Short mmCIF file of C-alpha atoms and ligand atoms in Angstrom, two decimals:
data_model
loop_
_atom_site.label_atom_id
_atom_site.label_comp_id
_atom_site.label_asym_id
_atom_site.label_seq_id
_atom_site.Cartn_x
_atom_site.Cartn_y
_atom_site.Cartn_z
CA UNK V 124 -14.90 -8.91 -46.05
CA UNK V 125 -12.12 -6.36 -46.59
CA UNK V 126 -13.68 -4.27 -43.87
CA UNK V 127 -13.35 -7.17 -41.39
CA UNK V 128 -9.77 -7.88 -42.38
CA UNK V 129 -8.86 -4.22 -41.95
CA UNK V 130 -10.64 -4.08 -38.61
CA UNK V 131 -8.60 -7.10 -37.50
CA UNK V 132 -5.36 -5.50 -38.60
CA UNK V 133 -6.01 -2.14 -36.94
CA UNK V 134 -6.52 -3.84 -33.59
CA UNK V 135 -2.94 -5.09 -33.64
CA UNK V 136 -1.07 -2.73 -35.92
CA UNK V 137 -1.25 0.66 -37.53
CA UNK V 138 0.22 2.15 -40.67
CA UNK V 139 3.02 4.64 -40.14
CA UNK V 140 4.03 7.31 -42.71
CA UNK V 141 5.87 5.63 -45.56
CA UNK V 142 3.50 2.70 -45.49
CA UNK V 143 5.32 0.48 -42.98
CA UNK V 144 3.28 -1.39 -40.41
CA UNK V 145 3.98 -0.74 -36.75
CA UNK V 146 2.70 -2.76 -33.85
CA UNK V 147 0.23 -0.91 -31.69
CA UNK V 148 1.62 -0.60 -28.20
CA UNK V 149 0.89 -3.07 -25.45
CA UNK V 150 -1.18 -1.17 -22.94
CA UNK V 151 -0.65 -1.70 -19.23
CA UNK V 152 -3.25 -0.11 -17.03
CA UNK V 153 -1.77 0.71 -13.62
CA UNK V 154 -4.47 1.58 -11.13
CA UNK V 155 -3.97 2.89 -7.62
CA UNK V 156 -5.92 4.75 -4.96
CA UNK V 157 -3.62 7.54 -3.77
CA UNK V 158 -2.68 10.98 -5.13
CA UNK V 159 0.10 11.48 -7.67
CA UNK V 160 1.95 13.55 -5.10
CA UNK V 161 2.78 10.64 -2.77
CA UNK V 162 5.55 8.02 -2.77
CA UNK V 163 3.37 5.49 -4.60
CA UNK V 164 1.92 8.07 -6.98
CA UNK V 165 5.39 9.27 -7.93
CA UNK V 166 6.65 5.69 -8.21
CA UNK V 167 3.90 4.80 -10.68
CA UNK V 168 4.73 7.81 -12.85
CA UNK V 169 8.45 6.99 -12.70
CA UNK V 170 7.71 3.44 -13.82
CA UNK V 171 5.62 4.79 -16.72
CA UNK V 172 8.43 7.10 -17.83
CA UNK V 173 11.11 4.38 -17.69
CA UNK V 174 8.99 1.56 -19.12
CA UNK V 175 7.95 3.61 -22.13
CA UNK V 176 11.53 4.75 -22.67
CA UNK V 177 13.15 1.31 -22.35
CA UNK V 178 10.60 -0.37 -24.63
CA UNK V 179 10.84 2.42 -27.22
CA UNK V 180 7.13 3.05 -26.97
CA UNK V 181 6.21 -0.58 -27.54
CA UNK V 182 4.52 -0.46 -24.15
CA UNK V 183 2.19 2.27 -23.00
CA UNK V 184 1.57 2.61 -19.27
CA UNK V 185 -1.72 4.23 -18.36
CA UNK V 186 -1.60 5.34 -14.73
CA UNK V 187 -4.95 5.86 -13.00
CA UNK V 188 -4.36 7.51 -9.60
CA UNK V 189 -6.85 8.49 -6.87
CA UNK V 190 -9.23 5.53 -7.33
CA UNK V 191 -10.15 7.04 -10.72
CA UNK V 192 -10.52 3.57 -12.24
CA UNK V 193 -11.26 1.31 -9.26
CA UNK V 194 -11.61 1.52 -5.49
CA UNK V 195 -9.73 -0.76 -3.09
CA UNK V 196 -11.52 -4.08 -3.40
CA UNK V 197 -12.61 -3.56 -6.99
CA UNK V 198 -9.05 -3.12 -8.20
CA UNK V 199 -8.07 -6.50 -6.78
CA UNK V 200 -11.02 -8.13 -8.56
CA UNK V 201 -10.16 -6.27 -11.76
CA UNK V 202 -6.60 -7.61 -11.65
CA UNK V 203 -7.84 -11.17 -11.26
CA UNK V 204 -10.23 -10.67 -14.19
CA UNK V 205 -7.56 -9.02 -16.33
CA UNK V 206 -9.38 -5.67 -16.68
CA UNK V 207 -6.33 -3.97 -15.20
CA UNK V 208 -2.75 -5.23 -15.51
CA UNK V 209 -0.81 -3.65 -12.64
CA UNK V 210 -1.59 -2.54 -9.11
CA UNK V 211 0.32 -1.51 -6.01
CA UNK V 212 -2.14 -2.08 -3.17
CA UNK V 213 -1.16 -1.82 0.43
CA UNK V 214 -0.26 -5.28 1.72
CA UNK V 215 -3.04 -4.82 4.31
CA UNK V 216 -5.47 -5.45 1.45
CA UNK V 217 -4.18 -8.83 0.29
CA UNK V 218 -6.66 -11.16 2.01
CA UNK V 219 -9.06 -11.15 -1.00
CA UNK V 220 -6.16 -12.52 -3.07
CA UNK V 221 -6.09 -15.52 -0.75
CA UNK V 222 -2.87 -14.32 0.87
CA UNK V 223 -3.76 -13.19 4.37
CA UNK V 224 -0.21 -13.96 5.49
CA UNK V 225 0.66 -10.45 4.23
CA UNK V 226 -1.31 -9.06 7.17
CA UNK V 227 1.52 -10.16 9.46
CA UNK V 228 3.24 -6.98 8.26
CA UNK V 229 0.53 -4.98 10.05
CA UNK V 230 1.49 -6.20 13.50
CA UNK V 231 1.92 -3.18 15.76
CA UNK V 232 5.48 -1.99 16.41
CA UNK V 233 6.84 -4.78 14.27
CA UNK V 234 9.56 -2.75 12.55
CA UNK V 235 11.62 -0.61 14.88
CA UNK V 236 12.66 1.74 12.09
CA UNK V 237 12.71 2.17 8.31
CA UNK V 238 16.05 0.38 7.93
CA UNK V 239 14.62 -2.71 9.65
CA UNK V 240 11.57 -2.63 7.41
CA UNK V 241 13.70 -2.27 4.30
CA UNK V 242 15.97 -5.17 5.20
CA UNK V 243 13.03 -7.44 5.99
CA UNK V 244 11.30 -6.85 2.68
CA UNK V 245 14.47 -7.29 0.65
CA UNK V 246 15.20 -10.49 2.54
CA UNK V 247 13.42 -13.68 3.45
CA UNK V 248 10.15 -12.12 4.64
CA UNK V 249 9.51 -10.32 1.36
CA UNK V 250 10.44 -13.34 -0.74
CA UNK V 251 8.39 -15.79 1.33
CA UNK V 252 5.31 -13.59 1.03
CA UNK V 253 5.64 -13.24 -2.75
CA UNK V 254 5.70 -17.04 -3.02
CA UNK V 255 2.24 -17.09 -1.45
CA UNK V 256 0.90 -15.18 -4.46
CA UNK V 257 2.11 -17.60 -7.13
CA UNK V 258 -0.61 -20.26 -6.73
CA UNK V 259 -3.17 -17.46 -6.90
CA UNK V 260 -2.08 -16.47 -10.41
CA UNK V 261 -0.48 -13.25 -9.18
CA UNK V 262 3.16 -12.24 -9.55
CA UNK V 263 4.78 -9.88 -7.07
CA UNK V 264 7.27 -7.56 -8.74
CA UNK V 265 8.42 -5.22 -5.99
CA UNK V 266 7.76 -3.78 -2.57
CA UNK V 267 7.22 -0.05 -2.39
CA UNK V 268 7.59 1.79 0.87
CA UNK V 269 5.35 4.44 2.31
CA UNK V 270 6.07 4.80 6.03
CA UNK V 271 4.77 4.59 9.56
CA UNK V 272 1.17 5.22 10.51
CA UNK V 273 -0.12 8.10 12.57
CA UNK V 274 -3.55 7.90 14.18
CA UNK V 275 -6.15 10.62 14.63
CA UNK V 276 -9.53 11.66 15.97
CA UNK V 277 -11.23 14.79 17.22
CA UNK V 278 -9.64 14.29 20.64
CA UNK V 279 -6.05 13.71 21.67
CA UNK V 280 -5.15 10.01 21.57
CA UNK V 281 -2.47 9.69 24.22
CA UNK V 282 -3.53 6.80 26.44
CA UNK V 283 -5.25 3.56 25.46
CA UNK V 284 -8.39 4.76 27.30
CA UNK V 285 -8.69 7.65 24.80
CA UNK V 286 -9.66 5.14 22.09
CA UNK V 287 -12.60 3.76 24.04
CA UNK V 288 -15.76 3.60 21.95
CA UNK V 289 -14.38 5.55 18.95
CA UNK V 290 -15.03 4.27 15.43
CA UNK V 291 -11.86 3.98 13.34
CA UNK V 292 -11.61 3.47 9.62
CA UNK V 293 -9.21 0.68 8.71
CA UNK V 294 -8.11 -0.31 5.23
CA UNK V 295 -8.72 -4.07 5.31
CA UNK V 296 -6.35 -5.93 7.61
CA UNK V 297 -7.78 -8.09 10.38
CA UNK V 298 -4.60 -7.45 12.36
CA UNK V 299 -5.40 -3.72 12.38
CA UNK V 300 -8.98 -4.63 13.27
CA UNK V 301 -7.61 -6.56 16.22
CA UNK V 302 -5.24 -3.93 17.60
CA UNK V 303 -7.90 -1.23 17.45
CA UNK V 304 -10.23 -3.57 19.34
CA UNK V 305 -7.53 -4.18 21.95
CA UNK V 306 -7.55 -0.43 22.50
CA UNK V 307 -11.31 -0.43 22.99
CA UNK V 308 -12.08 1.15 19.62
CA UNK V 309 -14.53 -0.02 16.95
CA UNK V 310 -12.75 -0.58 13.62
CA UNK V 311 -14.53 -0.47 10.29
CA UNK V 312 -13.21 -1.35 6.83
CA UNK V 313 -13.79 1.39 4.28
CA UNK V 314 -12.38 2.23 0.84
CA UNK V 315 -9.66 4.86 0.87
CA UNK V 316 -11.60 7.23 -1.40
CA UNK V 317 -14.46 7.38 1.12
CA UNK V 318 -12.44 8.23 4.21
CA UNK V 319 -12.40 12.02 3.97
CA UNK V 320 -16.16 12.28 3.78
CA UNK V 321 -16.66 9.67 6.49
CA UNK V 322 -14.42 11.69 8.82
CA UNK V 323 -16.09 14.95 7.88
CA UNK V 324 -19.62 13.67 8.47
CA UNK V 325 -18.75 11.63 11.57
CA UNK V 326 -19.50 8.23 10.03
CA UNK V 327 -16.19 7.33 11.65
CA UNK V 328 -14.37 9.22 14.40
CA UNK V 329 -10.81 8.54 13.37
CA UNK V 330 -8.33 6.76 11.15
CA UNK V 331 -4.68 5.79 10.74
CA UNK V 332 -2.39 6.57 7.84
CA UNK V 333 0.94 8.05 6.83
CA UNK V 334 1.62 11.81 6.67
CA UNK V 335 1.69 11.81 2.84
CA UNK V 336 -1.77 10.26 2.72
CA UNK V 337 -3.15 12.58 5.41
CA UNK V 338 -1.88 15.63 3.57
CA UNK V 339 -2.96 14.71 0.05
CA UNK V 340 -6.40 13.50 1.17
CA UNK V 341 -6.79 16.44 3.56
CA UNK V 342 -7.61 14.16 6.49
CA UNK V 343 -5.80 16.62 8.75
CA UNK V 344 -8.43 19.23 7.93
CA UNK V 345 -11.18 17.08 9.42
CA UNK V 346 -9.29 15.63 12.40
CA UNK V 347 -8.52 17.95 15.32
CA UNK V 348 -5.80 15.76 16.82
CA UNK V 349 -3.17 13.56 15.21
CA UNK V 350 -0.79 11.38 17.21
CA UNK V 351 2.51 10.74 15.43
CA UNK V 352 2.59 7.28 16.93
CA UNK V 353 4.45 5.22 14.30
CA UNK V 354 2.51 2.22 15.62
CA UNK V 355 2.38 0.28 12.35
CA UNK V 356 3.85 0.42 8.88
CA UNK V 357 2.30 0.99 5.44
CA UNK V 358 3.87 -0.64 2.41
CA UNK V 359 2.77 -1.80 -1.00
CA UNK V 360 3.42 -4.71 -3.27
CA UNK V 361 3.42 -4.06 -6.99
CA UNK V 362 1.53 -6.98 -8.50
CA UNK V 363 0.53 -8.22 -11.93
CA UNK V 364 -1.66 -10.97 -13.29
CA UNK V 365 0.81 -13.84 -13.90
CA UNK V 366 -0.88 -14.98 -17.10
CA UNK V 367 -0.57 -11.52 -18.59
CA UNK V 368 2.98 -11.01 -17.37
CA UNK V 369 4.28 -14.38 -18.53
CA UNK V 370 2.56 -13.91 -21.88
CA UNK V 371 4.58 -10.78 -22.68
CA UNK V 372 7.41 -11.11 -25.23
CA UNK V 373 10.51 -11.94 -23.12
CA UNK V 374 12.54 -8.97 -24.39
CA UNK V 375 9.74 -6.58 -23.44
CA UNK V 376 9.32 -8.18 -20.04
CA UNK V 377 13.02 -7.77 -19.40
CA UNK V 378 12.86 -4.05 -20.12
CA UNK V 379 9.81 -3.73 -17.89
CA UNK V 380 11.61 -5.51 -15.08
CA UNK V 381 14.50 -3.10 -15.44
CA UNK V 382 12.09 -0.15 -15.35
CA UNK V 383 10.39 -1.64 -12.28
CA UNK V 384 13.71 -2.15 -10.45
CA UNK V 385 14.69 1.46 -11.04
CA UNK V 386 11.23 2.82 -10.19
CA UNK V 387 11.36 0.78 -6.99
CA UNK V 388 14.73 2.20 -5.95
CA UNK V 389 13.41 5.67 -6.70
CA UNK V 390 10.17 5.21 -4.73
CA UNK V 391 11.90 3.69 -1.75
CA UNK V 392 14.51 6.44 -1.76
CA UNK V 393 11.94 9.26 -1.57
CA UNK V 394 9.39 7.73 0.85
CA UNK V 395 10.95 8.91 4.13
CA UNK V 396 11.47 12.47 2.92
CA UNK V 397 8.04 12.68 1.29
CA UNK V 398 6.46 11.79 4.62
CA UNK V 399 8.71 14.14 6.61
CA UNK V 400 7.81 16.98 4.24
CA UNK V 401 4.12 16.08 4.46
CA UNK V 402 4.25 16.10 8.25
CA UNK V 403 5.87 19.51 8.11
CA UNK V 404 3.16 20.82 5.81
CA UNK V 405 0.46 19.42 8.12
CA UNK V 406 2.09 21.15 11.08
CA UNK V 407 2.37 24.44 9.19
CA UNK V 408 -1.26 24.29 8.04
CA UNK V 409 -2.37 24.94 11.62
CA UNK V 410 -5.50 22.89 10.94
CA UNK V 411 -4.79 20.16 13.47
CA UNK V 412 -2.71 19.52 16.58
CA UNK V 413 0.13 17.02 16.42
CA UNK V 414 0.86 14.92 19.48
CA UNK V 415 3.89 12.78 20.31
CA UNK V 416 3.82 9.93 22.82
CA UNK V 417 5.98 9.91 25.90
CA UNK V 418 7.89 6.68 26.56
CA UNK V 419 5.35 5.68 29.21
CA UNK V 420 2.42 6.34 26.90
CA UNK V 421 4.02 4.31 24.12
CA UNK V 422 4.62 1.44 26.53
CA UNK V 423 0.97 1.57 27.59
CA UNK V 424 -0.15 1.33 23.93
CA UNK V 425 2.25 -1.53 23.30
CA UNK V 426 0.97 -3.41 26.33
CA UNK V 427 -2.65 -2.89 25.33
CA UNK V 428 -1.98 -4.06 21.75
CA UNK V 429 0.27 -6.97 22.70
CA UNK V 430 -2.48 -9.65 22.61
CA UNK V 431 -2.68 -9.06 18.86
CA UNK V 432 0.53 -11.08 18.50
CA UNK V 433 -0.92 -14.22 20.08
CA UNK V 434 -4.16 -13.74 18.17
CA UNK V 435 -2.33 -13.33 14.84
CA UNK V 436 -1.35 -17.00 14.71
CA UNK V 437 -4.91 -18.03 13.89
CA UNK V 438 -5.06 -15.44 11.10
CA UNK V 439 -1.67 -15.51 9.38
CA UNK V 440 -0.30 -18.87 10.56
CA UNK V 441 2.71 -19.77 12.67
CA UNK V 442 5.15 -20.04 9.77
CA UNK V 443 5.33 -16.37 8.84
CA UNK V 444 5.39 -15.41 12.52
CA UNK V 445 8.37 -17.70 13.08
CA UNK V 446 10.17 -16.28 10.04
CA UNK V 447 9.55 -12.75 11.27
CA UNK V 448 10.67 -13.54 14.81
CA UNK V 449 13.93 -14.91 13.44
CA UNK V 450 14.58 -12.29 10.77
CA UNK V 451 13.69 -9.34 12.98
CA UNK V 452 15.16 -10.86 16.13
CA UNK V 453 12.01 -10.26 18.15
CA UNK V 454 9.74 -12.27 20.39
CA UNK V 455 6.35 -12.87 18.86
CA UNK V 456 4.35 -13.56 22.03
C1 LMR T 97 -5.38 3.02 2.68
O1 LMR T 97 -6.38 2.51 2.19
O2 LMR T 97 -5.38 3.68 3.73
C2 LMR T 97 -4.07 2.88 1.98
O3 LMR T 97 -3.97 1.59 1.52
C3 LMR T 97 -4.01 3.82 0.84
C4 LMR T 97 -2.74 3.63 0.09
O4 LMR T 97 -2.75 2.93 -0.91
O5 LMR T 97 -1.75 4.22 0.52
#
């Protein structure tokens, strides 16, 4: 009997020197798929540092980078089941949460620059999208930036015709699926942790991603040609299981929100430079050739990908497209 009582107590509390009882910390597992040395990786570690400091150790953040706990789709399932408490997936991976509206952010050449992206996510677009998560039992805490996508293969990708027949790894979004198809390529969804090997063995011919992800995953070592196209944008939403989050003691949750706000500012302030530095390192490695589009080439890509906008309505709905058109002052189709 005593054994059972003690076992019950040790699950929730432990005895500190002097005999006083201390609560065992609340553990938050934060899983993600990229390297520590990326904007998201650094953001997760910053959040850990601040959250543990502000809660005086009452909360312990366990960060699992590099798909060490779960791969792309599994981590979303794990969050819904409560096996992991915090994630920061790319918004291109939100369809399994029942929120495919997030894929509108993958429309090609949607954001003309980082400042436009930043304003959109802090404003109505970001807020409207987070509302879509609520009925799914998921709470959106913050948007974390990465940057613009490059695209690569073992041949220079300069004109739409260069994509013809090539297999491209995509991360999950049907919008990306669509724009690669418009270019004549064959897209294929694959978990992030499997991309390097798939490129190396020729399971796929190419991929898209940001410089920081290329560098840390060594994609540039298995792709002869990279086009710094900036054709789409990669961003994350930090999400938690609402039941878990709302069940936290309010004072603790407040400290965690403060830590998240600061970690978000930090992450978003380093993303551009992290990617510029990564691009520099890729260039210096000499392992691949970087290409930049001329204005005419960019226009040809934009024209080829344009039908994605009309197609998107059936996938993400008219409402988010209308909001984006208004907020970003662009024509949707
Ligand atoms: C990808 O799968 O390419 C990205 O979502 C990886 C990431 O999280 O940056």
